[in-house]
Short mmCIF file of C-alpha atoms in Angstrom, two decimals:
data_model
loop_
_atom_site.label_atom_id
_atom_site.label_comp_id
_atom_site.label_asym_id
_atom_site.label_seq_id
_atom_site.Cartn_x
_atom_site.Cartn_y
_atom_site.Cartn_z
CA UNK P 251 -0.14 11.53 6.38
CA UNK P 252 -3.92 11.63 6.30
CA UNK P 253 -4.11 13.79 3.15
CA UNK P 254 -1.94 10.71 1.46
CA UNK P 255 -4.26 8.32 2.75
CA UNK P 256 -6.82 10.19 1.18
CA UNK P 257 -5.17 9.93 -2.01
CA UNK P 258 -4.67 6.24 -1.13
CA UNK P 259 -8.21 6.22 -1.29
CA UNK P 260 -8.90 8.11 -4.04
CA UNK P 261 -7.10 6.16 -6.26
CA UNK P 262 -8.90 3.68 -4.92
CA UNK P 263 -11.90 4.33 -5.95
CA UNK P 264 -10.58 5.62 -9.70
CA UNK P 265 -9.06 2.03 -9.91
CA UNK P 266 -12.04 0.32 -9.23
CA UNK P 267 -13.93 2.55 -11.78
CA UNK P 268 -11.63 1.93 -14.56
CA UNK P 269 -11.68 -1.58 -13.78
CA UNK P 270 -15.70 -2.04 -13.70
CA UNK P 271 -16.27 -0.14 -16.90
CA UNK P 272 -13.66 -2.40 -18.74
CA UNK P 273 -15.26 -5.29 -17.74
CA UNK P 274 -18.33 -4.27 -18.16
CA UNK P 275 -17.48 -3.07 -22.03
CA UNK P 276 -16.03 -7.00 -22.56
CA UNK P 277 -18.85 -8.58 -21.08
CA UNK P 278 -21.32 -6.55 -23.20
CA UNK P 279 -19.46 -5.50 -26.48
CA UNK P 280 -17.00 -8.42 -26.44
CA UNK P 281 -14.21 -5.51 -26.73
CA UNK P 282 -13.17 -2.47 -25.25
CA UNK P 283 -10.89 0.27 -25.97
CA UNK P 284 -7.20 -0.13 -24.95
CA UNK P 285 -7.09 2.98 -23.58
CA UNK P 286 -9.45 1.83 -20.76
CA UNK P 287 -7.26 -0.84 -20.26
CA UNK P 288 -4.39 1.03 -19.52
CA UNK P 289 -6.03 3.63 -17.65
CA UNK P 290 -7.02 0.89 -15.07
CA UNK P 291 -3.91 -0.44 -15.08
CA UNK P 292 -2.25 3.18 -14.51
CA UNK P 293 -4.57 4.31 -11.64
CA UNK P 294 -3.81 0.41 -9.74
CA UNK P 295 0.16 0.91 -9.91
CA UNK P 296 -0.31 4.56 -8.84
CA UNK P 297 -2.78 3.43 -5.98
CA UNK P 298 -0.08 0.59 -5.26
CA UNK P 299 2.75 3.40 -4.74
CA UNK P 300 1.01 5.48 -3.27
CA UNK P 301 0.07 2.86 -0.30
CA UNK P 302 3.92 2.09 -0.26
CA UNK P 303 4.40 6.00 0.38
CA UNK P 304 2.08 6.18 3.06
CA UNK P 305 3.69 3.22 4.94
CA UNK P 306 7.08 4.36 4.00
CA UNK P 307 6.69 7.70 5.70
CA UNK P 308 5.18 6.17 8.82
CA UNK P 309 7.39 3.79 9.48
CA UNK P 310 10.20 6.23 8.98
CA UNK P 311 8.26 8.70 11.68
CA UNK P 312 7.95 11.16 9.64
CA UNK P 313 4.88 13.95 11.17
CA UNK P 314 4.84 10.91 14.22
CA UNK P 315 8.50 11.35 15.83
CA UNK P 316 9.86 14.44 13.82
CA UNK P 317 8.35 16.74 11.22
CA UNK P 318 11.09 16.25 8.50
CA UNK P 319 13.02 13.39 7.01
CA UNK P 320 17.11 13.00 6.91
CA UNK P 321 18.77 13.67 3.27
CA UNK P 322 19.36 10.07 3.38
CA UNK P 323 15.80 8.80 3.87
CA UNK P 324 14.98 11.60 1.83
CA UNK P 325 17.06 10.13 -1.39
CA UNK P 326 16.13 6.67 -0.77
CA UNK P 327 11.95 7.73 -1.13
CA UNK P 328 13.39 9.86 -4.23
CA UNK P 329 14.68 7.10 -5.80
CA UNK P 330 11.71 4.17 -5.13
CA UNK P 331 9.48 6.73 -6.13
CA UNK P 332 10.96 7.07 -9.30
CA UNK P 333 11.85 4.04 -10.18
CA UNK P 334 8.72 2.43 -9.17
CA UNK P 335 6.95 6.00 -11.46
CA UNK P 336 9.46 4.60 -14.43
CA UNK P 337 7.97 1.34 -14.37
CA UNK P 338 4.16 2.71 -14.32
CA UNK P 339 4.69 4.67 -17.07
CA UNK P 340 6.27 2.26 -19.10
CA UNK P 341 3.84 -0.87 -18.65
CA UNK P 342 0.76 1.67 -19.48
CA UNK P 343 2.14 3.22 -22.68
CA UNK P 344 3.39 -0.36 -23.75
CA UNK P 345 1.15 -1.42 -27.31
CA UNK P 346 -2.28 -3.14 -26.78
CA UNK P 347 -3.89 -4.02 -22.91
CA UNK P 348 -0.76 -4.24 -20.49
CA UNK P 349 -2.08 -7.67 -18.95
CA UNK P 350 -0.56 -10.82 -19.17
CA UNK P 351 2.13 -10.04 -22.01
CA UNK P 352 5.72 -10.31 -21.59
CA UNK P 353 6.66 -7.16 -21.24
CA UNK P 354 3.99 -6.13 -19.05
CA UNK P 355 5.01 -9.25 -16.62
CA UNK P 356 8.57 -7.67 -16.98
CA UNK P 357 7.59 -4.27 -15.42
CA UNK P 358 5.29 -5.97 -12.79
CA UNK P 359 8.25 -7.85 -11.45
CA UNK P 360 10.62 -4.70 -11.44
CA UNK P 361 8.01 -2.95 -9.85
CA UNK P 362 7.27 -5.61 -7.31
CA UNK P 363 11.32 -5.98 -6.59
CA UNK P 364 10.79 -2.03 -5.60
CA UNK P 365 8.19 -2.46 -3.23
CA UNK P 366 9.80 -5.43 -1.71
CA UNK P 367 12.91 -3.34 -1.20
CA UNK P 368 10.52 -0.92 0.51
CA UNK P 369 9.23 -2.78 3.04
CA UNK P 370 12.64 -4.07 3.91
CA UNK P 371 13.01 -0.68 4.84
CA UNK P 372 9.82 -0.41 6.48
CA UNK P 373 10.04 -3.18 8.64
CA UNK P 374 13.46 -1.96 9.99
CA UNK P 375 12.50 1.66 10.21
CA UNK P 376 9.44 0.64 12.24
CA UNK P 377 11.41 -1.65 14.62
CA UNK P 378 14.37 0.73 14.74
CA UNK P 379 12.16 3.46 15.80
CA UNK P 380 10.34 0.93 18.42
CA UNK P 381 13.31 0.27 20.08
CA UNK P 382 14.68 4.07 20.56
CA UNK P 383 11.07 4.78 22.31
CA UNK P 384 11.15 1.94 24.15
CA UNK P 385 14.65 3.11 25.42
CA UNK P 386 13.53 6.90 26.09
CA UNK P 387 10.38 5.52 28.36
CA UNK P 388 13.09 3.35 30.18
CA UNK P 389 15.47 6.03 30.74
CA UNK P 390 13.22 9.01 31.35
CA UNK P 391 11.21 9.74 34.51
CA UNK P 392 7.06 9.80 34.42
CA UNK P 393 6.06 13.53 33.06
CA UNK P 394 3.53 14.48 30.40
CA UNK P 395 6.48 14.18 27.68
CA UNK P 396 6.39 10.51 28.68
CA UNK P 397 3.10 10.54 28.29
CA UNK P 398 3.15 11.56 25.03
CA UNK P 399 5.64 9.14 23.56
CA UNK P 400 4.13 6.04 25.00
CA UNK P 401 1.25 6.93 22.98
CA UNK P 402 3.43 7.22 20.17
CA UNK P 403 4.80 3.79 20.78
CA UNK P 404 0.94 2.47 21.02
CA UNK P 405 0.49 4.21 17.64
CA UNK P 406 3.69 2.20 16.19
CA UNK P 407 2.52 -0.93 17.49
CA UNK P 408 -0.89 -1.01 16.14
CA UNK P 409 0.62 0.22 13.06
CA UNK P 410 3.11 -2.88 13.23
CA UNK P 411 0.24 -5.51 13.29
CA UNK P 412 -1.43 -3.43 10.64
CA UNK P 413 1.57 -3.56 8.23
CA UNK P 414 1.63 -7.30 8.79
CA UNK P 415 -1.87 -7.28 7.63
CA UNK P 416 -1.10 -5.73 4.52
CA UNK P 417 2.30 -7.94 3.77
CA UNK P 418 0.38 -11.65 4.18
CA UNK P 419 -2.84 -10.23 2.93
CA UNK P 420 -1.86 -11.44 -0.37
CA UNK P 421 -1.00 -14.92 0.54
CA UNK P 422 -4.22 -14.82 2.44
CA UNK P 423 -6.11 -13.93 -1.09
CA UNK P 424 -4.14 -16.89 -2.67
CA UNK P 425 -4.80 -19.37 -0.04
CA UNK P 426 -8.71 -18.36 -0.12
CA UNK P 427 -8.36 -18.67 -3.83
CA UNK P 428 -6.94 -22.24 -4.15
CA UNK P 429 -8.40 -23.93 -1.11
CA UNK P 430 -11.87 -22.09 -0.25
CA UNK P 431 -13.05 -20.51 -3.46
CA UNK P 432 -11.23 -22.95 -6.19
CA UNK P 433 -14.74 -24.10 -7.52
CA UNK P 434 -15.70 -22.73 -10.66
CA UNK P 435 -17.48 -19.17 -10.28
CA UNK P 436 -15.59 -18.59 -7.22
CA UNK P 437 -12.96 -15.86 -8.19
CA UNK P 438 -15.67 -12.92 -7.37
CA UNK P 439 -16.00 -14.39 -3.78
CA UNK P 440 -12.21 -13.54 -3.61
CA UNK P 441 -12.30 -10.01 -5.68
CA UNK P 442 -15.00 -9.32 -2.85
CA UNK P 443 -13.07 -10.41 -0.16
CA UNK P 444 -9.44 -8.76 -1.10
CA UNK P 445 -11.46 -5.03 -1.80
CA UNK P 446 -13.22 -5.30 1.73
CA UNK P 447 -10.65 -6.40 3.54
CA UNK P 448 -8.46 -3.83 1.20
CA UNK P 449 -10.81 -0.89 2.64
CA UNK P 450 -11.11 -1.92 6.21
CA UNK P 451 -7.68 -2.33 6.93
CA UNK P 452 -7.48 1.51 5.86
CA UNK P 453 -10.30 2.54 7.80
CA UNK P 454 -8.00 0.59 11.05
CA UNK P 455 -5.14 3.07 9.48
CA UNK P 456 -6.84 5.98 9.67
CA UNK P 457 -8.32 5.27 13.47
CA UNK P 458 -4.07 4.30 13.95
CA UNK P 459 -2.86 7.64 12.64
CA UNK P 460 -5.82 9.74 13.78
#
């Protein structure tokens, strides 16, 4: 889990990268390549699925409650992964800058429809897996094993209020957007915002998983 958070973070930082020398091409050449374009755009949908991993495999307890997956859960991260890796790789190979065209809007929604089915998933995984700890610390006596698992259940609640976080961090962004930081100049007082809060909340993972 921490070596995909890494990743997380990596891509990240590549993301960020790719988007600040676009801009920075536009603002100062009035164009930039395409390629750039795309590359950005790659390296955020990759970032993207590779958060939805991470919180996927947590939620599901996988290196937390047991060190390997059922075929089941197994298939079902198969197949988002590789439907949400279809849709990446078709938006950045479409023609011309994959941003705001029609087809690129198509594959954000298909791709956003995957994650959404994901944390479906994730949110009953997580409370699924509440509830059967909460019923072995009921049912079993006080011993070091006891021990262990209601620090496991401290680790899936602070992971629960982080994953909420995450979910109406968006509507947050919008909210800021619209009612604090409509006035004119005000959309790099939100970029700001949405990265820092987008790198302390996985600092707060880290501490959660550590």
């Amino acid at each position: 889990l921490h070596m995909l958070l890494v990743l997380c973070l990596w891509l990240k930082s590549v993301e960020l990268t790719s988007k600040w020398k676009y801009f920075d091409l536009l603002q100062h050449e009035g164009e930039a390549p395409v390629w750039r374009c795309q590359v950005w755009q790659l390296t955020a949908k990759l970032h993207s699925t590779a958060e939805v991993l991470l919180l996927l495999l947590t939620a599901l307890g996988w290196r937390i409650l047991r060190p390997r997956l059922s075929v089941t859960e197994l298939r079902f991260t198969g197949l988002a992964l590789g439907l949400a890796g279809g849709a990446i790789v078709l938006q950045a190979s479409a023609e011309g800058c994959p941003v705001g065209t029609e087809s690129a809007m198509s594959f954000t929604l298909f791709f956003y429809i995957v994650r959404v089915a994901c944390y479906l998933v994730i949110i009953f995984a997580m409370n699924f897996n509440l509830q059967l700890i909460g019923m072995h610390l009921q049912e079993s006596p006080v011993s070091a094993a006891t021990a262990i698992l209601y620090q496991r259940q401290q680790v899936y609640l602070r992971f629960r209020r982080l994953f909420l976080l995450i979910v109406f961090r968006p509507s947050t962004l919008l909210w800021l957007q619209v009612a604090v930081f409509g006035m004119e100049g005000g959309a790099w007082l939100v970029t700001a915002f949405s990265e820092g809060t987008s790198w302390i909340l996985y600092v707060a993972l880290f501490m959660t998983l550590k």
